[in-house]
mmCIF file of N, CA and C in Angstrom:
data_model
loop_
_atom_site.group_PDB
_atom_site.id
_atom_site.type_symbol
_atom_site.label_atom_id
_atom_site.label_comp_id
_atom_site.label_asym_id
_atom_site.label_seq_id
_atom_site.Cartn_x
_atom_site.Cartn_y
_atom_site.Cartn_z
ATOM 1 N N UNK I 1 101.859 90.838 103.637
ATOM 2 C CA UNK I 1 100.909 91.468 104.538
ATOM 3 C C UNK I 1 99.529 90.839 104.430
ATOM 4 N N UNK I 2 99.038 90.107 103.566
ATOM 5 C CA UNK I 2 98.050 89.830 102.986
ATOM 6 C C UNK I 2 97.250 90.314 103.158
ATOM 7 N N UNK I 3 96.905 91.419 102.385
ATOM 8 C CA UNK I 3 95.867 92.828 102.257
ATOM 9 C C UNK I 3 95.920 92.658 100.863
ATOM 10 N N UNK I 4 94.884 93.048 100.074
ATOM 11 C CA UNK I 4 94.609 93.147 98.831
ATOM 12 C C UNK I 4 94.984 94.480 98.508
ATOM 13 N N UNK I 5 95.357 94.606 96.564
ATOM 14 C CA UNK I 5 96.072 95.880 96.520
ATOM 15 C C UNK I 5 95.057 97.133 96.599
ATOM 16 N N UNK I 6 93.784 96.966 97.428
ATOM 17 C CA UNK I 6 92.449 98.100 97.025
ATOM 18 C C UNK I 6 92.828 98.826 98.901
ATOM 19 N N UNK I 7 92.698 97.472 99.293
ATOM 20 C CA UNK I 7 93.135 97.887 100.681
ATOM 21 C C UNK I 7 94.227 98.513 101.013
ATOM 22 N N UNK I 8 95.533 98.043 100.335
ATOM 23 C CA UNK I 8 96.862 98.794 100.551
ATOM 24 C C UNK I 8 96.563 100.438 100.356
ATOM 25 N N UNK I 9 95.930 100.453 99.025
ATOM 26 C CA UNK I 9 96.116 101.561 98.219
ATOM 27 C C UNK I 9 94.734 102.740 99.179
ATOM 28 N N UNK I 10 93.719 102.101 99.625
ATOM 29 C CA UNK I 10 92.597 102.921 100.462
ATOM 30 C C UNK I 10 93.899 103.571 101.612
ATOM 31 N N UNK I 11 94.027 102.226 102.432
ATOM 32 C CA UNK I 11 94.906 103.348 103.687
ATOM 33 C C UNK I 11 95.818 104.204 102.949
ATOM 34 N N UNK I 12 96.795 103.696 102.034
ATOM 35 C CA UNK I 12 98.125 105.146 101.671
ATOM 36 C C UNK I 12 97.073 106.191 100.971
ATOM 37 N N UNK I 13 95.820 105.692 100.365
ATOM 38 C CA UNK I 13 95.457 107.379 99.843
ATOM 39 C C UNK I 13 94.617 108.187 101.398
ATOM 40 N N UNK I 14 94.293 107.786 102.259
ATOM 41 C CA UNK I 14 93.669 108.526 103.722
ATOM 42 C C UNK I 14 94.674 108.630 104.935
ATOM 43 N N UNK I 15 96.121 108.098 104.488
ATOM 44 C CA UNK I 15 96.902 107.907 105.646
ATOM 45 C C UNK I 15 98.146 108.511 104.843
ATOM 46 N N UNK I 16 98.400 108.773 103.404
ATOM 47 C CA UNK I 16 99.365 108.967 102.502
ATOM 48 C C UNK I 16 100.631 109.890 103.333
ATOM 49 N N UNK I 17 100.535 110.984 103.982
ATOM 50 C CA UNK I 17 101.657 111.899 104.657
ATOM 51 C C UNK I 17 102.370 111.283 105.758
ATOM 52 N N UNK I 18 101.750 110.278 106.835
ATOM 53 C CA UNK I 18 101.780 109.150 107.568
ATOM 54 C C UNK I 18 103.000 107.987 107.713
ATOM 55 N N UNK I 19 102.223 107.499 105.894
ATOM 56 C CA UNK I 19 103.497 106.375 105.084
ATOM 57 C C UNK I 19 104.534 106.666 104.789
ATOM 58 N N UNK I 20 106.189 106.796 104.717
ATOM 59 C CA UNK I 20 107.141 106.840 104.174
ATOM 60 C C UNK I 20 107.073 106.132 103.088
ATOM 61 N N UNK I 21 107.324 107.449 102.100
ATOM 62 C CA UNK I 21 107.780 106.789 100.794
ATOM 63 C C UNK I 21 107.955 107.508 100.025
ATOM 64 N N UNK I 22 108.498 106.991 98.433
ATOM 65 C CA UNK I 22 109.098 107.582 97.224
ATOM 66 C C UNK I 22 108.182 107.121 96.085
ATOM 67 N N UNK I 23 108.051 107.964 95.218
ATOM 68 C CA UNK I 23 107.700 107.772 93.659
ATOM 69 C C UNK I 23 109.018 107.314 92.979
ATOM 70 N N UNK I 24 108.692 106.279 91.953
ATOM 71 C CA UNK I 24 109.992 106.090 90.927
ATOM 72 C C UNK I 24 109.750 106.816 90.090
ATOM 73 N N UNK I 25 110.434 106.667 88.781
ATOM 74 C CA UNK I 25 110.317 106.953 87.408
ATOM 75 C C UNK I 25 109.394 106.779 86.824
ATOM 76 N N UNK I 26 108.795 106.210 86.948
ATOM 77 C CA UNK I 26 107.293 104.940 86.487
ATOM 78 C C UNK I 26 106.147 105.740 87.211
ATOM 79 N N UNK I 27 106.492 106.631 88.624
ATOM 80 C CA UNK I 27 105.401 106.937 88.628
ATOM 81 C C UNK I 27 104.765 106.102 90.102
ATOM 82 N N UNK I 28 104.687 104.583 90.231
ATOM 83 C CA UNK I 28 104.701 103.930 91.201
ATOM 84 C C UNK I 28 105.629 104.195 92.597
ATOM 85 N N UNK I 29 104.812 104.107 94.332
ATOM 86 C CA UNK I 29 105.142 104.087 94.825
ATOM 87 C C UNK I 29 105.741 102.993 95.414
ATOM 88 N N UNK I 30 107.076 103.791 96.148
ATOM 89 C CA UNK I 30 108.213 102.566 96.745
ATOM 90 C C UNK I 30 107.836 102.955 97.934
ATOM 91 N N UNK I 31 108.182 101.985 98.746
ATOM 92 C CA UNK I 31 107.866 101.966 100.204
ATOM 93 C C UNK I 31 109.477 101.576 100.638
ATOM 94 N N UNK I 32 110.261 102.256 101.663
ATOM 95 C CA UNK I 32 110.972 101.822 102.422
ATOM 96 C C UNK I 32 110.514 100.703 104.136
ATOM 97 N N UNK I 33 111.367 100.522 104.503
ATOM 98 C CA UNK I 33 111.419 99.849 105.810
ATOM 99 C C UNK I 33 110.294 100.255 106.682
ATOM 100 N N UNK I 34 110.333 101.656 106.735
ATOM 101 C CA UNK I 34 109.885 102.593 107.918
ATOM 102 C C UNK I 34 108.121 102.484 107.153
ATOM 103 N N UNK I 35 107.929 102.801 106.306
ATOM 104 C CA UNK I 35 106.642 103.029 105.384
ATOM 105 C C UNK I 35 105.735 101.143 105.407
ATOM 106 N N UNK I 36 106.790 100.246 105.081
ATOM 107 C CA UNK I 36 106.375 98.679 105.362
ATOM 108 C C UNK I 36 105.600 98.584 106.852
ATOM 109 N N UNK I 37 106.769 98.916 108.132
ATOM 110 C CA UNK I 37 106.036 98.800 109.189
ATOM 111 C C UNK I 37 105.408 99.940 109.470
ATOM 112 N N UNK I 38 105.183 100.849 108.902
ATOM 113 C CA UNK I 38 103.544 101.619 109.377
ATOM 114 C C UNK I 38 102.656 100.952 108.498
ATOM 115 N N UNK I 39 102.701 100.292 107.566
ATOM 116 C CA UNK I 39 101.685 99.038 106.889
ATOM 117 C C UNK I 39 100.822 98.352 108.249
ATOM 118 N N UNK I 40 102.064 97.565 108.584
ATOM 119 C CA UNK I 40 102.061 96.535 109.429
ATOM 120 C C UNK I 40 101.298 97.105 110.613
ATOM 121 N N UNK I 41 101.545 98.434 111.372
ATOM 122 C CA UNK I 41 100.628 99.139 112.482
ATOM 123 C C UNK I 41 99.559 98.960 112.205
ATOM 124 N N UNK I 42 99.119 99.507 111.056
ATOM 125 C CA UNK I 42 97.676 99.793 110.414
ATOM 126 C C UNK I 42 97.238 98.771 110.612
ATOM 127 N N UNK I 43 97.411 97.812 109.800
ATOM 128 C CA UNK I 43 96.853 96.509 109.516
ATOM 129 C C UNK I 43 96.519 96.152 111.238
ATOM 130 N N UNK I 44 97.347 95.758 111.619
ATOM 131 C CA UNK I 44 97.172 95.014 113.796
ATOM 132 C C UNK I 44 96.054 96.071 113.829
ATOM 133 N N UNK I 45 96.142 97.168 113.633
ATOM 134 C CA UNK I 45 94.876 98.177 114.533
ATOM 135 C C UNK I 45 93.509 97.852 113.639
ATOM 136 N N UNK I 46 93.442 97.793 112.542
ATOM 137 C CA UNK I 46 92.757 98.001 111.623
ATOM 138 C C UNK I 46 91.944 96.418 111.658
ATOM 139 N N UNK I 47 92.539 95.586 111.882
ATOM 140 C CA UNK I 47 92.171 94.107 112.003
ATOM 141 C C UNK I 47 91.758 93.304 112.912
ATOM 142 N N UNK I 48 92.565 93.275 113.790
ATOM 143 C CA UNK I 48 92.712 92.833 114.941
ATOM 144 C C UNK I 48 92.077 93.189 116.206
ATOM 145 N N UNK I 49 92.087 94.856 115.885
ATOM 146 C CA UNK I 49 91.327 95.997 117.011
ATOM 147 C C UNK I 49 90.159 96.794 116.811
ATOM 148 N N UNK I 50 89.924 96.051 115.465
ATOM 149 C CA UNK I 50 89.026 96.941 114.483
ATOM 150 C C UNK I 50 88.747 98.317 114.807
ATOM 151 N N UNK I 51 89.850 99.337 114.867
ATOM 152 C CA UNK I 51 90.131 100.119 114.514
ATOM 153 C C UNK I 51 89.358 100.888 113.033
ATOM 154 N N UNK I 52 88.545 102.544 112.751
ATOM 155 C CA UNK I 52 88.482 102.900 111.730
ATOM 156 C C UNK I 52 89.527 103.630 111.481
ATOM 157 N N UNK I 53 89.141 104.301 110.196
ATOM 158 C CA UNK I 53 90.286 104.895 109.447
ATOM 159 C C UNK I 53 90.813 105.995 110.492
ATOM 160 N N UNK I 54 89.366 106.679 110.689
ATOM 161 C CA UNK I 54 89.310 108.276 111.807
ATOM 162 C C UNK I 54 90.385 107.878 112.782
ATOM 163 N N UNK I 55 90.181 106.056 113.655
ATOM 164 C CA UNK I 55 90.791 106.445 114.506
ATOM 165 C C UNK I 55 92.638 106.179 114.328
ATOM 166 N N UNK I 56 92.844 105.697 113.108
ATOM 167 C CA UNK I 56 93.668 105.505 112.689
ATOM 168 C C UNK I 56 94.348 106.455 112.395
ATOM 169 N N UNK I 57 93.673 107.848 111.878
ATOM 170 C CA UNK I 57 94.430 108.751 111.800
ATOM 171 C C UNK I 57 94.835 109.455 112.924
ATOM 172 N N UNK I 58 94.138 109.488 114.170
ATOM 173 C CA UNK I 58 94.653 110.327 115.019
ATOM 174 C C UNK I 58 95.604 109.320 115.551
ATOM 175 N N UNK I 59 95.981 107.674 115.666
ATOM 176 C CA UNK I 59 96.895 107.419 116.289
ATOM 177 C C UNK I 59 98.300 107.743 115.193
ATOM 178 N N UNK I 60 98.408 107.507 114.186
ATOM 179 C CA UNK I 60 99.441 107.938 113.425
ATOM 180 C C UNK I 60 99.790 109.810 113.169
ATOM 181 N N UNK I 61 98.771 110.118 113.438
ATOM 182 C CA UNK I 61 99.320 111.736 113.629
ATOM 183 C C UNK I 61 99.614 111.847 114.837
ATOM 184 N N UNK I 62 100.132 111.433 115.810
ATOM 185 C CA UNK I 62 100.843 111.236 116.746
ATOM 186 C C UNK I 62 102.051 111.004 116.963
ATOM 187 N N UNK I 63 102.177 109.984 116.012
ATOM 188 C CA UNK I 63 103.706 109.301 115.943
ATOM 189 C C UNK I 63 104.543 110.035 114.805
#
């Protein structure tokens, strides 16, 4: 994705209910398929469209 892990970790903690995903054993989150490409949304809106977080959240509380 090439996002740094501050960036990954900012959107899943303001977008966290949003992302699909699991905790392991460890504690660390797993991301499935579905959780990768809502990465990938973020990022195009967030980058590309410069998109903020705000409006980021109302397009993913949508979907």
């Amino acid at each position: 994705m090439d996002e740094t892990p501050n960036v990954i970790r900012n959107w899943f903690k303001e977008l966290r209910q949003y992302i699909p995903h699991v905790k392991n054993d460890n504690g660390y989150n797993v991301y499935k398929r579905e959780g990768i490409e809502r990465f990938k949304e973020i990022q195009a809106l967030h980058r590309e469209q410069n998109w903020s977080i705000k409006s980021l959240l109302s397009q993913v509380s949508n979907k």
